[in-house]
Short mmCIF file of C-alpha atoms in Angstrom, two decimals:
data_model
loop_
_atom_site.label_atom_id
_atom_site.label_comp_id
_atom_site.label_asym_id
_atom_site.label_seq_id
_atom_site.Cartn_x
_atom_site.Cartn_y
_atom_site.Cartn_z
CA GLY Z 279 35.44 5.85 14.93
CA ALA Z 280 32.53 7.66 13.44
CA VAL Z 281 33.33 10.11 10.46
CA VAL Z 282 30.01 11.57 9.97
CA SER Z 283 28.19 12.66 13.63
CA GLN Z 284 24.67 13.04 13.71
CA HIS Z 285 23.11 15.25 17.04
CA PRO Z 286 20.87 14.47 18.87
CA SER Z 287 20.54 11.07 18.83
CA ARG Z 288 17.13 10.92 20.35
CA VAL Z 289 15.04 14.07 20.91
CA ILE Z 290 11.19 14.51 22.14
CA CYS Z 291 9.30 17.70 21.28
CA LYS Z 292 5.74 18.71 21.79
CA SER Z 293 3.71 19.03 18.47
CA GLY Z 294 3.92 22.55 17.10
CA THR Z 295 7.63 23.23 18.04
CA SER Z 296 10.76 22.77 16.03
CA VAL Z 297 13.52 20.45 16.26
CA LYS Z 298 17.13 21.02 14.71
CA ILE Z 299 19.35 18.05 14.01
CA GLU Z 300 22.93 18.57 13.27
CA CYS Z 301 25.32 16.42 10.79
CA ARG Z 302 29.10 17.00 10.67
CA SER Z 303 31.58 15.46 9.04
CA LEU Z 304 34.49 14.79 11.04
CA ASP Z 305 37.46 14.07 8.76
CA PHE Z 306 36.63 15.18 5.48
CA GLN Z 307 35.02 18.13 3.93
CA ALA Z 308 31.29 17.41 2.06
CA THR Z 309 30.02 19.62 -0.35
CA THR Z 310 26.84 17.63 -0.38
CA MET Z 311 25.07 15.55 2.41
CA PHE Z 312 21.80 13.63 2.05
CA TRP Z 313 19.00 13.56 4.31
CA TYR Z 314 16.78 10.31 4.52
CA ARG Z 315 13.76 9.51 6.64
CA GLN Z 316 13.04 5.99 8.04
CA PHE Z 317 9.69 4.76 9.23
CA PRO Z 318 9.70 1.39 11.20
CA LYS Z 319 10.24 -1.64 9.14
CA LYS Z 320 10.62 0.57 6.28
CA SER Z 321 13.36 1.62 3.80
CA LEU Z 322 15.54 4.71 3.93
CA MET Z 323 13.55 7.20 1.95
CA LEU Z 324 15.90 10.19 0.62
CA MET Z 325 14.12 13.71 1.67
CA ALA Z 326 16.90 15.99 0.06
CA THR Z 327 20.40 16.73 -0.77
CA SER Z 328 21.92 19.33 1.22
CA ASN Z 329 24.58 21.63 -0.97
CA GLU Z 330 26.97 23.90 0.91
CA GLY Z 331 26.58 27.35 -0.14
CA SER Z 332 23.19 26.81 -2.16
CA LYS Z 333 19.69 25.69 -1.71
CA ALA Z 334 19.06 22.29 -0.63
CA THR Z 335 17.43 19.86 -3.54
CA TYR Z 336 14.27 18.28 -2.06
CA GLU Z 337 12.76 14.98 -3.37
CA GLN Z 338 9.25 15.04 -4.93
CA GLY Z 339 6.55 15.32 -1.84
CA VAL Z 340 8.86 16.59 0.68
CA GLU Z 341 7.99 19.99 1.95
CA LYS Z 342 10.57 22.27 1.61
CA ASP Z 343 9.08 24.91 3.88
CA LYS Z 344 8.36 22.10 6.84
CA PHE Z 345 11.80 20.44 6.60
CA LEU Z 346 14.58 23.19 6.09
CA ILE Z 347 18.19 22.40 5.23
CA ASN Z 348 21.21 24.60 5.94
CA HIS Z 349 24.53 23.58 4.80
CA ALA Z 350 26.46 26.66 5.69
CA SER Z 351 29.89 25.11 5.82
CA LEU Z 352 31.78 22.19 4.27
CA THR Z 353 31.49 20.21 7.67
CA LEU Z 354 27.74 20.84 8.60
CA SER Z 355 24.34 20.57 7.38
CA THR Z 356 21.11 20.80 9.74
CA LEU Z 357 18.08 19.76 9.36
CA THR Z 358 14.96 21.56 10.91
CA VAL Z 359 11.64 20.04 11.34
CA THR Z 360 9.15 23.10 11.66
CA SER Z 361 5.88 22.91 13.57
CA ALA Z 362 6.30 19.13 14.06
CA HIS Z 363 3.44 16.89 14.26
CA PRO Z 364 3.24 13.50 15.69
CA GLU Z 365 3.47 11.80 11.98
CA ASP Z 366 6.88 13.57 11.48
CA SER Z 367 8.09 10.85 14.33
CA SER Z 368 10.61 8.97 12.59
CA PHE Z 369 14.57 8.32 12.44
CA TYR Z 370 16.29 10.71 10.61
CA ILE Z 371 19.65 9.82 9.05
CA CYS Z 372 22.32 11.80 7.19
CA SER Z 373 24.90 10.84 5.04
CA ALA Z 374 28.09 12.41 3.04
CA ARG Z 375 30.76 11.42 0.67
CA ASP Z 376 34.25 11.28 0.88
CA LEU Z 377 35.41 12.85 -2.28
CA GLY Z 378 38.82 13.28 -0.86
CA GLN Z 379 42.01 11.37 -2.84
CA GLY Z 380 42.20 7.89 -1.61
CA ALA Z 381 38.58 7.92 -0.31
CA GLY Z 382 37.07 6.25 -2.86
CA ASN Z 383 33.90 8.06 -2.82
CA THR Z 384 33.11 6.37 0.23
CA ILE Z 385 29.49 7.04 1.78
CA TYR Z 386 29.06 7.47 5.63
CA PHE Z 387 26.39 7.63 7.78
CA GLY Z 388 25.72 9.57 10.65
CA GLU Z 389 24.30 7.53 13.44
CA GLY Z 390 20.76 8.73 13.19
CA SER Z 391 18.45 10.80 14.89
CA TRP Z 392 15.34 9.57 16.43
CA LEU Z 393 12.43 12.09 16.69
CA THR Z 394 9.32 11.46 18.56
CA VAL Z 395 6.84 14.11 18.64
CA VAL Z 396 4.15 14.15 21.51
CA ARG O 164 7.24 -0.34 -9.60
CA LYS O 165 9.94 0.60 -6.87
CA GLU O 166 13.29 1.45 -7.69
CA VAL O 167 14.69 -1.10 -5.82
CA GLU O 168 12.74 -3.99 -4.41
CA GLN O 169 13.47 -6.94 -1.71
CA ASP O 170 12.03 -9.64 0.00
CA PRO O 171 11.23 -8.40 3.31
CA GLY O 172 11.63 -11.52 4.98
CA PRO O 173 12.28 -12.67 7.42
CA PHE O 174 14.64 -15.51 6.84
CA ASN O 175 15.01 -17.33 9.87
CA VAL O 176 17.44 -20.22 9.39
CA PRO O 177 19.86 -21.92 11.70
CA GLU O 178 23.24 -21.61 12.74
CA GLY O 179 25.98 -22.66 10.15
CA ALA O 180 23.47 -22.40 7.55
CA THR O 181 23.78 -20.59 3.81
CA VAL O 182 21.49 -18.14 3.09
CA ALA O 183 21.14 -15.84 0.06
CA PHE O 184 19.02 -12.39 -0.93
CA ASN O 185 18.36 -11.20 -3.86
CA CYS O 186 17.40 -7.42 -5.07
CA THR O 187 16.23 -6.12 -8.11
CA TYR O 188 16.56 -2.60 -9.64
CA SER O 189 14.55 -0.91 -12.12
CA ASN O 190 16.85 1.55 -13.59
CA SER O 191 18.97 -0.12 -16.16
CA ALA O 192 21.66 2.86 -16.04
CA SER O 193 22.25 2.44 -12.36
CA GLN O 194 26.10 2.49 -11.87
CA SER O 195 26.98 1.54 -8.47
CA PHE O 196 25.37 -1.26 -6.33
CA PHE O 197 25.95 -1.84 -2.39
CA TRP O 198 24.84 -4.17 0.42
CA TYR O 199 24.33 -2.43 3.90
CA ARG O 200 23.84 -4.16 7.26
CA GLN O 201 21.29 -2.27 9.34
CA ASP O 202 21.09 -3.32 13.03
CA CYS O 203 17.82 -2.72 15.14
CA ARG O 204 17.29 1.23 15.59
CA LYS O 205 20.87 1.96 14.07
CA GLU O 206 22.35 3.53 11.41
CA PRO O 207 23.19 1.25 8.11
CA LYS O 208 26.50 0.08 8.14
CA LEU O 209 28.31 -0.80 4.39
CA LEU O 210 28.65 -4.48 4.29
CA MET O 211 30.31 -4.42 0.91
CA SER O 212 30.06 -2.96 -2.52
CA VAL O 213 29.06 -5.32 -5.66
CA TYR O 214 31.49 -5.41 -8.76
CA SER O 215 30.46 -6.88 -12.16
CA SER O 216 32.79 -9.47 -11.81
CA GLY O 217 31.29 -10.58 -8.44
CA ASN O 218 33.29 -10.51 -4.84
CA GLU O 219 33.76 -11.94 -1.94
CA ASP O 220 34.88 -11.01 1.68
CA GLY O 221 35.07 -14.00 3.93
CA ARG O 222 31.66 -15.53 4.37
CA PHE O 223 29.83 -13.01 2.13
CA THR O 224 29.35 -12.85 -1.43
CA ALA O 225 27.98 -10.36 -3.63
CA GLN O 226 27.02 -10.71 -7.30
CA LEU O 227 25.55 -8.64 -10.23
CA ASN O 228 23.22 -9.39 -12.80
CA ARG O 229 22.86 -6.49 -15.21
CA ALA O 230 21.24 -8.47 -17.85
CA SER O 231 18.58 -9.36 -15.07
CA GLN O 232 18.87 -6.40 -13.46
CA TYR O 233 19.49 -7.66 -9.95
CA ILE O 234 22.18 -8.13 -7.12
CA SER O 235 22.40 -10.94 -4.61
CA LEU O 236 24.20 -11.58 -1.53
CA LEU O 237 25.12 -14.92 -0.15
CA ILE O 238 25.91 -15.63 3.65
CA ARG O 239 27.93 -18.89 4.23
CA ASP O 240 28.20 -20.40 7.75
CA SER O 241 25.55 -18.04 9.29
CA LYS O 242 26.33 -16.71 12.68
CA LEU O 243 24.09 -15.43 15.41
CA SER O 244 25.69 -11.78 15.04
CA ASP O 245 24.73 -11.93 11.21
CA SER O 246 20.81 -11.46 12.31
CA ALA O 247 20.26 -7.96 10.95
CA THR O 248 18.45 -6.51 8.29
CA TYR O 249 20.17 -6.23 4.92
CA LEU O 250 19.62 -3.77 2.57
CA CYS O 251 20.48 -3.17 -0.98
CA ALA O 252 21.77 0.22 -2.36
CA VAL O 253 21.78 1.38 -6.04
CA LYS O 254 23.24 4.37 -7.33
CA GLY O 255 21.88 5.91 -10.63
CA THR O 256 23.78 7.97 -13.43
CA GLY O 257 23.98 11.62 -12.78
CA ARG O 258 22.03 10.67 -8.90
CA ARG O 259 24.51 11.26 -6.21
CA ALA O 260 22.28 9.74 -3.32
CA LEU O 261 21.73 6.18 -3.06
CA THR O 262 18.24 4.67 -3.21
CA PHE O 263 17.57 1.83 -0.99
CA GLY O 264 15.26 -1.39 -0.96
CA SER O 265 13.32 -1.84 1.71
CA GLY O 266 15.57 -4.50 3.48
CA THR O 267 15.50 -8.08 4.06
CA ARG O 268 15.59 -9.22 8.04
CA LEU O 269 17.63 -12.28 8.83
CA GLN O 270 17.13 -13.96 12.17
CA VAL O 271 19.97 -16.80 12.83
CA GLN O 272 18.75 -18.90 15.45
CA PRO O 273 20.74 -21.52 17.83
#
């Protein structure tokens, strides 16, 4: 079963509204989670690194005020797309690394969230 | 130059064929290498890690060539169910996240 759960899997919102996507690690604690975005037939592009209890680290070109990341607990990170525009429509996916003993630093991905802004 | 590059394909092969994909990376200090499989509109799933000595998992063989900075994936006896996009991923020194290639699409035909 999934060890990283992402919700919602699909969301449609109107332009100008905000959408929150949740990423939960189910069987382990994740001090760091990663948020990616993938446009159709393109690669996964890292948007930001979410750090538990501190500010997220954003990749160059990603607007931190538009893509708000909160990592308030060791098992939950949220990505909020604020003032969404149609060009924000994409596949958003999170990942987390299990640093637990015996886990081998395995990286798990959430199921992804399809965002459509109309 | 992109950090990680792949031929986007598509590779159209008949069932039973052997197919190989390459992936080049630009950062010579990269430490870890992986192949992921991504089905349409789904999240990527780890296919296999790539070790320096090369490694095999059933019909899948991964190789790493540090001198030429590329990794490869060989699929033998292709099945229809192997049809997917194959992404290579690289983790660099001091960077905790993975950097992905754009993926190579494989279509296995009956």
